[in-house]
Each structure stands twice: as C-alpha cells, then as structure tokens.
Amino acid sequence: MAINKDLMIEEFLKTYGGERDGIEVYFAPGQVNLLGDHTDYNGGHVLPVALTLGTYAAIRRNDSNVCHVASAQFPEDGIYEFPLADQRPDESIFWVNYPMGCLWSMIAHGHRPSCGFDIFFDSTLPLNSGLSSSASIITVTIYSIMKMYGFEGISPIDLVLMNQDAENSFLNVGCGILGAFMSVFGKKDNAIYLKASSLHFKYTPLSLLGKHIVITNSGIKHANMNELFTSCLDDCKKGTKYLADNLPILRLCDVTSDQFETYKDMIPMPQVRDRVRHVVYENQRVMQAYNALHVGNITRFGKLMNESHISLRDFFGASCPEVDCLVEAAWNTPGVIGSRITGIGFGGCTVSIVENNAIENFIESVGRAYTEKTGLKAEFYIAETGEGAHEVVG
Ligand code: ADP
Ligand code: MG
C-alpha cells in the first residue's frame, strides 16, 4: 500500500474535518535487523537497516488544551482525546499510550507544546512483528510535534532517548534501543553498525548487487511478549553476575568467546548458560559480518545470518516452530544467500537475502511450505532501505 502526503491529508480531513491549511505530514521508518539479536540490551553490536516501510503522521495544531489521536490501524477506536497538561496510561486502549507517552516524554525532557494538536497515523509496517512499529510511531509523533512547534535544540540522540523513555517508562514496555535508533538515524543503502552500550555507530554501505532483502512475516504474535522479554533480561542479568565474579565486565557483550568457554561452568543454570552463549557469539558474529560487508563478501554475511538463526533457535530459545519452518524452507530454496529470525523473536518475521531472479520462486515455495506445514499464510515484503524520520513532501 503506497501512502503519500495527499492521501494522509485526505485521511486526516475525513477524521477531523476542517481545512488543509496547517496540516503537516511526517514519516519515521521501521527497521529490520540483519544480524545481532538480543545483543543490544547486553551492550553489544547490532547491524540493522531502516526500511521504506514505516509510520506516517498528519498533524495540525488545534489551539485547545487537549490532544486528539486516531489511527488507520485502529479505526474502531475512532478519535481518542487526552489533556495536554496531564498524561496517564490508559489500560483500555493500549495503542493510544504510544502517542500519549511521546507527549509525556517530551514534557519530561523540557519540551512542552504551547497548545494541543490533532494527529492521524497510518502505517505500511506490520505491527507486533519485530520491525519496530512501536519505535516508528513514537519517533514520528515526537518528530512531528518537534517540527510543528519549532522546538530548537533537540538533537537526534535526544530524540532516540525520548523515544526509549516513552516506551520503557510511560508504556512500561521493555525493549532495546535499536528500533528507536534506526527510526532516527536510518540511511538509504546503508546498514548501521551500532554498539548499543555507547551508541557509537558507523554507516556501512550495503551493496546487495542483484539481491534484495526479503522479510517474511509468520503472523505469529505472542500475547505475553513482555513476560518473555523480561525472562530474557533476567537470564542475561544472571549470566552477567556469574561471569562478573571472574571477569572485569559490566555487560555480557564485554565477554569474548574465549572467556565464555573458560568460565561458562560458573553459570549453573543450563538455560542461562545457553542464552549467554548465544549473546557472546552473536556479538562476535556481528563484528565478523561488519568486516564481511566491508569487503563486499555477501556470501560470508549470509552464512553468519544462518548461524545466527541456529543459535537463536538452539541456545537462546527465541524461535518457534512456525518461524523455523520459514527459515528452513528459505535455506532449501535456490538463490538464498542467508535467512534468519529477526527482532526479539518468539514469532514475528524472518529476514533473508535473496538473488533478484530467485525472489518470485522464494515467495512461492517458502509460502507453500509454510501453509502446508502450519495452515497459515506468510506475508512477504521485498524491502528497500530508507531514511530516518523526515517530512513527507510529495
Ligand atoms: P513492533 O514494534 O515489533 O511492531 P510492539 O509490540 O513493540 O511491536 O509494538 C506494536 C504496538 O505499537 C501496536 O500493538 C500498537 O499498540 C502500536 N502501534 C504501532 N504502529 C501503530 C499505528 N500505526 N497505529 C497505532 N498504534 C500503533
Ligand atoms: Mg516494538
């Protein structure tokens, strides 16, 4: 579905009425992580790209002391209102807490709009699928408000931190920094090699020459994602504590694979040890993958993607039978350079790199294998890399 400025304005006017004047349209992308999962909250490396898929926002000041939000993804909720002065999470309509949390976070960081606004969202991203639709709606909201009210002095990093605060503190949703970072810093034709502990990053040209990133959505969504993520955080914390008794480390990603092999028996719980194993080796894989991209060795990159999936499946326990089916079908399809689960996992999407002339067959044969085995229908996205948050002009 293509969305452009005119369509957003039209949808906005259908929702709120009034004149076109004063409506501005902004966009923030989702992301797909090519390599490095469950490393970001352990201070390690990730290697994501921003997508051309993302969240659009049309916004207009309303000169009142209330804010209105509406989303094309939740038409049944109509227009939702909250006060400019005081934001409290609403348990009954969860999604509205994302834009409300943005205002809360901006005010907490010293940026208070002078009057209310009406905002309308539409999205080309699948929601709840590991492509960071949450970070994308948060960034587009903060960015829209920042531009509309002409707030000065908000740096891109401030935006990332406000985004994280909104999701972690207002919504009480645990998540790493990757989605927030990419929704701001994304760059077309580049992956970002990011070290989560320091936020140091390098743009890495992604020359896929005759290949594309293909994202496959399993459609599997876990209702208890927050608890699953908390168990990941807890296990990683426990692992860090055991290893820190013997090693001068602050975070799991400070541990090298040699150190892990020497000290792994200090971790008594098998699940914690396996999760640590994944994090340590995954972090190393991202560094190797960065080097592979640097010299244009996409075949090596693909092998590292496959290894990452095996580790997430067998050691971290972040895959599920449906996603394994998608990845195994991809591995068995000609023209596939690499394929793995991406994002937090427990369902969601896979990311594959596929030769252009093999994409049609990929979609056909992976889709068929998935339906035969699970009775479900997979969705495919031939991904293009895109820019971080920006105004939509056309
Ligand atoms: P992910 O970030 O992987 O897509 P999350 O569970 O972190 O998954 O966030 C998804 C949630 O973000 C949705 O369930 C919804 O509450 C909110 N959200 C994302 N995009 C939109 C949108 N376009 N309109 C309204 N809410 C959205
Ligand atoms: Mg999210």
Coordinates of C-alpha atoms and ligand atoms in Angstrom, one line a residue:
M1 CA 0.0 0.0 0.0
A2 CA 1.5 3.3 -1.1
I3 CA 0.9 6.3 1.2
N4 CA 1.8 9.8 0.3
K5 CA 1.2 13.3 1.5
D6 CA -2.1 13.9 -0.3
L7 CA -3.5 10.6 1.0
M8 CA -2.5 11.4 4.6
I9 CA -4.1 14.8 4.3
E10 CA -7.3 13.3 2.9
E11 CA -7.5 10.7 5.7
F12 CA -6.8 13.5 8.2
L13 CA -9.6 15.6 6.9
K14 CA -12.0 12.7 6.8
T15 CA -11.2 12.1 10.5
Y16 CA -11.0 15.6 11.9
G17 CA -12.7 17.9 9.2
G18 CA -11.6 21.5 8.6
E19 CA -9.2 22.9 6.1
R20 CA -5.9 21.6 4.6
D21 CA -4.0 24.7 5.8
G22 CA -1.6 23.9 8.7
I23 CA -1.6 20.2 8.2
E24 CA 2.0 18.8 8.0
V25 CA 2.9 15.2 7.2
Y26 CA 5.9 13.3 8.6
F27 CA 7.3 9.8 8.4
A28 CA 9.5 7.5 10.5
P29 CA 10.7 4.2 9.4
G30 CA 10.7 0.7 10.8
Q31 CA 13.8 -1.4 10.7
V32 CA 15.0 -4.9 10.1
N33 CA 17.9 -6.2 11.9
L34 CA 20.2 -8.1 9.6
L35 CA 22.3 -9.5 12.4
G36 CA 22.7 -9.3 16.2
D37 CA 19.6 -10.2 18.2
H38 CA 19.4 -9.9 22.0
T39 CA 22.8 -8.2 21.9
D40 CA 21.6 -4.6 22.2
Y41 CA 20.3 -4.7 25.7
N42 CA 23.6 -6.5 26.6
G43 CA 25.6 -3.6 25.4
G44 CA 26.7 -5.3 22.2
H45 CA 26.6 -4.8 18.4
V46 CA 23.7 -4.8 16.0
L47 CA 23.5 -4.4 12.2
P48 CA 20.1 -3.2 11.1
V49 CA 18.8 -1.2 8.2
A50 CA 16.0 1.3 8.2
L51 CA 13.1 0.5 5.8
T52 CA 11.0 2.5 3.4
L53 CA 8.1 0.9 5.4
G54 CA 7.1 2.9 8.4
T55 CA 4.6 5.1 10.2
Y56 CA 3.1 8.3 8.6
A57 CA 1.6 11.1 10.7
A58 CA -0.5 14.0 9.6
I59 CA -0.6 16.7 12.3
R60 CA -2.3 20.1 12.9
R61 CA -2.5 22.4 15.9
N62 CA -5.9 22.7 17.4
D63 CA -5.4 25.8 19.7
S64 CA -7.0 24.0 22.6
N65 CA -5.7 22.3 25.7
V66 CA -6.4 18.7 24.5
C67 CA -4.8 16.4 22.0
H68 CA -6.6 14.0 19.6
V69 CA -5.1 10.9 18.1
A70 CA -6.6 8.5 15.5
S71 CA -5.0 5.6 13.6
A72 CA -5.9 3.9 10.3
Q73 CA -4.7 0.7 12.0
F74 CA -7.4 1.0 14.8
P75 CA -10.4 2.6 13.0
E76 CA -12.8 1.0 15.6
D77 CA -11.3 3.3 18.3
G78 CA -12.2 6.5 16.4
I79 CA -10.7 9.7 17.8
Y80 CA -9.2 9.5 21.3
E81 CA -8.7 12.6 23.4
F82 CA -6.2 13.3 26.3
P83 CA -5.3 16.5 28.0
L84 CA -2.2 18.5 27.1
A85 CA -1.5 19.1 30.8
D86 CA -1.5 15.5 32.2
Q87 CA -0.9 12.2 30.6
R88 CA -1.7 8.9 32.3
P89 CA -1.6 5.4 30.6
D90 CA -5.0 4.1 29.6
E91 CA -5.2 0.3 30.1
S92 CA -8.4 0.0 27.9
I93 CA -7.0 1.2 24.5
F94 CA -3.4 0.2 24.5
W95 CA -2.1 1.8 21.3
V96 CA -3.1 5.4 22.3
N97 CA -0.4 5.2 25.0
Y98 CA 2.3 5.4 22.3
P99 CA 1.4 8.9 21.2
M100 CA 0.4 9.9 24.7
G101 CA 3.7 8.6 26.0
C102 CA 5.5 10.8 23.4
L103 CA 4.0 13.9 24.9
W104 CA 4.8 12.8 28.4
S105 CA 8.4 12.1 27.4
M106 CA 8.8 15.4 25.6
I107 CA 7.5 17.3 28.6
A108 CA 9.7 15.3 30.9
H109 CA 12.6 16.4 28.7
G110 CA 11.6 20.0 28.9
H111 CA 9.7 20.4 25.6
R112 CA 6.1 21.4 26.3
P113 CA 3.8 22.3 23.3
S114 CA 2.0 25.6 23.7
C115 CA -1.4 24.1 22.6
G116 CA -3.0 20.8 21.7
F117 CA -2.9 19.0 18.4
D118 CA -4.8 16.6 16.2
I119 CA -2.8 13.7 14.8
F120 CA -3.6 10.9 12.4
F121 CA -1.5 7.8 11.8
D122 CA -1.2 5.4 9.0
S123 CA 1.4 2.7 8.6
T124 CA 2.9 0.4 5.9
L125 CA 4.6 -1.8 8.6
P126 CA 3.2 -5.0 10.0
L127 CA 2.5 -4.3 13.7
N128 CA 3.8 -6.5 16.6
S129 CA 6.2 -8.3 14.2
G130 CA 9.7 -7.3 15.2
L131 CA 10.1 -4.5 12.6
S132 CA 9.8 -1.8 15.3
S133 CA 6.4 -0.3 14.5
S134 CA 6.3 0.9 18.1
A135 CA 9.6 2.9 17.8
S136 CA 8.4 4.2 14.5
I137 CA 5.1 5.6 15.8
I138 CA 6.9 7.1 18.7
T139 CA 9.6 8.8 16.6
V140 CA 7.1 10.1 14.1
T141 CA 5.0 11.6 16.9
I142 CA 7.9 13.3 18.6
Y143 CA 9.4 14.4 15.3
S144 CA 6.0 15.8 14.2
I145 CA 5.5 17.7 17.4
M146 CA 9.1 19.0 17.4
K147 CA 8.8 20.3 13.8
M148 CA 5.3 21.7 14.2
Y149 CA 6.1 23.7 17.3
G150 CA 9.5 24.6 16.1
F151 CA 11.3 23.2 19.2
E152 CA 15.0 24.0 18.9
G153 CA 18.0 22.1 20.3
I154 CA 16.6 18.6 20.2
S155 CA 19.5 16.5 18.8
P156 CA 18.9 13.2 17.0
I157 CA 20.2 11.4 20.1
D158 CA 17.8 13.3 22.3
L159 CA 15.0 12.0 20.1
V160 CA 16.2 8.5 20.5
L161 CA 16.4 8.9 24.3
M162 CA 12.9 10.5 24.5
N163 CA 11.6 7.6 22.3
Q164 CA 13.1 5.0 24.7
D165 CA 11.8 6.8 27.7
A166 CA 8.3 6.9 26.3
E167 CA 8.3 3.1 25.6
N168 CA 10.2 2.0 28.7
S169 CA 8.9 4.4 31.4
F170 CA 5.4 5.5 30.2
L171 CA 4.3 2.3 28.5
N172 CA 6.4 0.1 30.8
V173 CA 7.4 -2.0 27.7
G174 CA 10.9 -3.4 27.9
C175 CA 12.8 -3.0 24.7
G176 CA 16.3 -2.3 23.5
I177 CA 17.4 0.9 21.7
L178 CA 17.7 -0.5 18.2
G179 CA 14.3 0.4 16.9
A180 CA 14.4 3.9 18.3
F181 CA 17.9 4.5 16.9
M182 CA 17.1 3.3 13.4
S183 CA 13.9 5.3 13.2
V184 CA 16.0 8.5 13.6
F185 CA 19.4 7.6 12.1
G186 CA 18.4 5.3 9.2
K187 CA 20.1 5.9 5.9
K188 CA 19.2 4.6 2.4
D189 CA 21.6 1.9 1.1
N190 CA 23.3 1.7 4.4
A191 CA 23.3 -0.7 7.3
I192 CA 24.2 0.7 10.7
Y193 CA 26.9 -1.0 12.8
L194 CA 25.9 0.2 16.2
K195 CA 27.4 -0.5 19.6
A196 CA 24.4 -0.3 22.0
S197 CA 26.4 0.5 25.2
S198 CA 28.0 3.6 23.8
L199 CA 25.7 4.4 20.8
H200 CA 28.8 4.7 18.7
F201 CA 27.9 3.8 15.2
K202 CA 29.2 3.6 11.6
Y203 CA 27.2 3.7 8.4
T204 CA 28.1 0.6 6.4
P205 CA 27.3 0.8 2.6
L206 CA 25.1 -2.2 1.8
S207 CA 25.8 -3.2 -1.8
L208 CA 23.5 -6.0 -2.4
L209 CA 24.2 -6.0 -6.2
G210 CA 21.5 -8.1 -7.8
K211 CA 20.0 -9.2 -4.5
H212 CA 17.2 -7.9 -2.1
I213 CA 16.3 -8.2 1.5
V214 CA 13.1 -10.1 1.8
I215 CA 11.1 -10.0 5.0
T216 CA 8.7 -12.8 5.8
N217 CA 6.1 -12.3 8.4
S218 CA 5.0 -15.6 10.1
G219 CA 1.9 -13.8 11.6
I220 CA 2.7 -15.4 15.0
K221 CA 2.3 -12.9 17.8
H222 CA 2.9 -13.8 21.4
A223 CA 0.4 -12.3 23.8
N224 CA 2.8 -12.5 26.7
M225 CA 5.7 -10.8 24.9
N226 CA 6.5 -8.5 27.8
E227 CA 7.0 -11.5 30.2
L228 CA 9.1 -13.3 27.6
F229 CA 11.3 -10.3 27.2
T230 CA 11.6 -9.9 31.0
S231 CA 12.8 -13.5 31.2
C232 CA 15.5 -12.8 28.5
L233 CA 16.6 -9.7 30.5
D234 CA 16.6 -11.7 33.8
D235 CA 18.7 -14.6 32.3
C236 CA 21.2 -12.1 30.8
K237 CA 21.5 -10.3 34.1
K238 CA 22.0 -13.5 36.0
G239 CA 24.7 -14.6 33.5
T240 CA 26.4 -11.3 33.7
K241 CA 26.5 -11.6 37.5
Y242 CA 28.1 -15.1 37.5
L243 CA 30.7 -14.1 34.9
A244 CA 31.5 -10.8 36.6
D245 CA 32.7 -12.8 39.6
N246 CA 35.7 -13.9 37.5
L247 CA 35.9 -11.3 34.7
P248 CA 36.2 -7.5 34.7
I249 CA 32.9 -7.0 32.8
L250 CA 29.9 -4.7 33.1
R251 CA 27.8 -6.3 30.4
L252 CA 27.5 -9.6 28.7
C253 CA 28.9 -8.3 25.4
D254 CA 32.1 -7.4 27.2
V255 CA 32.8 -11.2 27.3
T256 CA 34.8 -12.7 24.5
S257 CA 34.0 -16.2 23.2
D258 CA 37.4 -17.5 24.7
Q259 CA 36.4 -16.1 28.1
F260 CA 33.0 -17.6 27.8
E261 CA 34.5 -21.1 27.1
T262 CA 36.9 -20.7 30.0
Y263 CA 34.2 -19.6 32.5
K264 CA 30.9 -21.0 31.2
D265 CA 30.8 -23.6 34.0
M266 CA 30.5 -20.8 36.5
I267 CA 26.9 -20.4 35.3
P268 CA 25.0 -23.3 36.9
M269 CA 21.6 -22.9 35.1
P270 CA 21.7 -24.5 31.6
Q271 CA 19.1 -22.0 30.2
V272 CA 21.1 -19.0 31.4
R273 CA 24.4 -20.5 30.2
D274 CA 22.9 -21.2 26.7
R275 CA 21.4 -17.7 26.5
V276 CA 24.8 -16.2 27.5
R277 CA 26.5 -18.4 24.9
H278 CA 24.2 -17.0 22.2
V279 CA 24.7 -13.4 23.2
V280 CA 28.5 -13.7 23.3
Y281 CA 28.8 -15.5 20.0
E282 CA 26.2 -13.4 18.3
N283 CA 28.0 -10.2 19.2
Q284 CA 31.2 -11.7 17.7
R285 CA 29.2 -12.7 14.6
V286 CA 28.1 -9.1 14.1
M287 CA 31.7 -7.9 14.2
Q288 CA 32.6 -10.6 11.6
A289 CA 29.6 -9.6 9.5
Y290 CA 30.6 -6.0 9.5
N291 CA 34.0 -7.0 8.2
A292 CA 32.4 -9.2 5.6
L293 CA 30.2 -6.3 4.4
H294 CA 33.2 -4.0 4.3
V295 CA 34.9 -6.2 1.8
G296 CA 31.7 -7.0 -0.1
N297 CA 31.7 -10.7 0.9
I298 CA 27.9 -11.2 1.0
T299 CA 28.2 -15.0 0.9
R300 CA 30.1 -14.9 4.2
F301 CA 27.5 -12.5 5.5
G302 CA 24.7 -14.9 4.6
K303 CA 26.5 -17.8 6.4
L304 CA 26.7 -15.7 9.5
M305 CA 22.9 -15.0 9.2
N306 CA 22.2 -18.7 9.1
E307 CA 24.5 -19.4 12.1
S308 CA 22.7 -16.6 14.0
H309 CA 19.3 -18.4 13.4
I310 CA 20.7 -21.7 14.7
S311 CA 22.0 -20.0 17.8
L312 CA 18.7 -18.1 18.4
R313 CA 16.8 -21.4 17.9
D314 CA 19.0 -23.8 19.9
F315 CA 20.7 -21.6 22.5
F316 CA 18.7 -18.5 23.1
G317 CA 15.3 -20.2 22.6
A318 CA 13.8 -17.2 20.8
S319 CA 12.4 -19.0 17.8
C320 CA 9.3 -21.1 17.4
P321 CA 8.3 -24.0 15.1
E322 CA 6.5 -21.7 12.6
V323 CA 9.5 -19.4 12.2
D324 CA 11.8 -22.4 12.0
C325 CA 9.7 -23.7 9.1
L326 CA 10.1 -20.4 7.3
V327 CA 13.8 -20.3 7.7
E328 CA 14.3 -23.9 6.8
A329 CA 12.2 -23.5 3.7
A330 CA 14.3 -20.5 2.8
W331 CA 17.6 -22.4 3.3
N332 CA 16.2 -25.1 0.9
T333 CA 15.4 -22.5 -1.8
P334 CA 17.9 -21.8 -4.6
G335 CA 19.2 -18.2 -4.7
V336 CA 19.0 -17.6 -0.9
I337 CA 22.2 -16.1 0.5
G338 CA 21.1 -16.3 4.1
S339 CA 18.0 -16.4 6.3
R340 CA 17.2 -16.0 10.0
I341 CA 14.6 -14.9 12.5
T342 CA 14.9 -11.2 13.3
G343 CA 13.9 -9.0 16.2
I344 CA 13.0 -10.1 19.7
G345 CA 11.6 -13.4 18.2
F346 CA 9.1 -15.8 19.7
G347 CA 7.3 -15.4 16.3
G348 CA 7.4 -12.3 14.1
C349 CA 9.5 -12.0 11.0
T350 CA 12.4 -13.6 9.2
V351 CA 14.9 -11.7 7.1
S352 CA 16.5 -13.3 4.1
I353 CA 18.9 -12.1 1.4
V354 CA 17.7 -13.4 -2.0
E355 CA 19.0 -13.2 -5.5
N356 CA 16.7 -10.9 -7.5
N357 CA 15.9 -13.6 -10.1
A358 CA 15.0 -16.1 -7.3
I359 CA 12.6 -13.9 -5.4
E360 CA 9.5 -15.0 -7.2
N361 CA 10.2 -18.6 -6.6
F362 CA 11.2 -17.8 -3.0
I363 CA 7.8 -16.3 -2.3
E364 CA 6.1 -19.2 -4.0
S365 CA 8.0 -22.0 -2.4
V366 CA 8.5 -20.7 1.1
G367 CA 4.9 -19.5 1.2
R368 CA 3.7 -23.0 0.1
A369 CA 5.9 -24.9 2.6
Y370 CA 4.7 -22.6 5.4
T371 CA 1.0 -23.2 4.6
E372 CA 1.5 -26.9 4.1
K373 CA 3.2 -27.3 7.5
T374 CA 1.2 -24.8 9.6
G375 CA -2.0 -24.0 7.8
L376 CA -1.0 -20.3 8.0
K377 CA -0.3 -17.7 5.3
A378 CA 3.0 -15.9 5.4
E379 CA 3.4 -12.3 4.2
F380 CA 6.3 -11.2 2.1
Y381 CA 7.9 -7.8 1.9
I382 CA 10.7 -7.1 -0.7
A383 CA 12.4 -4.5 1.4
E384 CA 14.1 -1.3 0.3
T385 CA 16.4 0.6 2.7
G386 CA 15.3 4.1 3.6
E387 CA 15.9 7.2 5.6
G388 CA 15.3 8.1 9.2
A389 CA 12.5 10.5 10.3
H390 CA 11.7 13.2 7.8
E391 CA 8.9 15.4 6.5
V392 CA 6.9 13.9 3.7
V393 CA 6.8 16.4 0.8
G394 CA 5.3 14.5 -2.1
Ligands
ADP1 P1 6.8 -4.0 17.0 O1 7.4 -2.7 17.5 O2 7.7 -5.1 16.8 O3 5.9 -3.8 15.8 P2 5.5 -3.8 19.5 O4 4.6 -4.8 20.3 O5 6.7 -3.3 20.2 O6 5.8 -4.5 18.1 O7 4.6 -2.5 19.2 C1 3.4 -2.7 18.4 C2 2.3 -1.8 19.0 O8 2.7 -0.4 18.7 C3 1.0 -2.0 18.4 O9 0.3 -3.1 19.0 C4 0.3 -0.7 18.7 O10 -0.1 -0.6 20.0 C5 1.5 0.3 18.5 N1 1.5 0.8 17.1 C6 2.4 0.6 16.2 N2 2.1 1.2 15.0 C7 0.9 1.8 15.2 C8 0.0 2.6 14.4 N3 0.2 2.8 13.1 N4 -1.2 3.0 14.9 C9 -1.5 2.8 16.2 N5 -0.7 2.1 17.0 C10 0.5 1.6 16.5
MG2 MG 8.4 -2.6 19.3

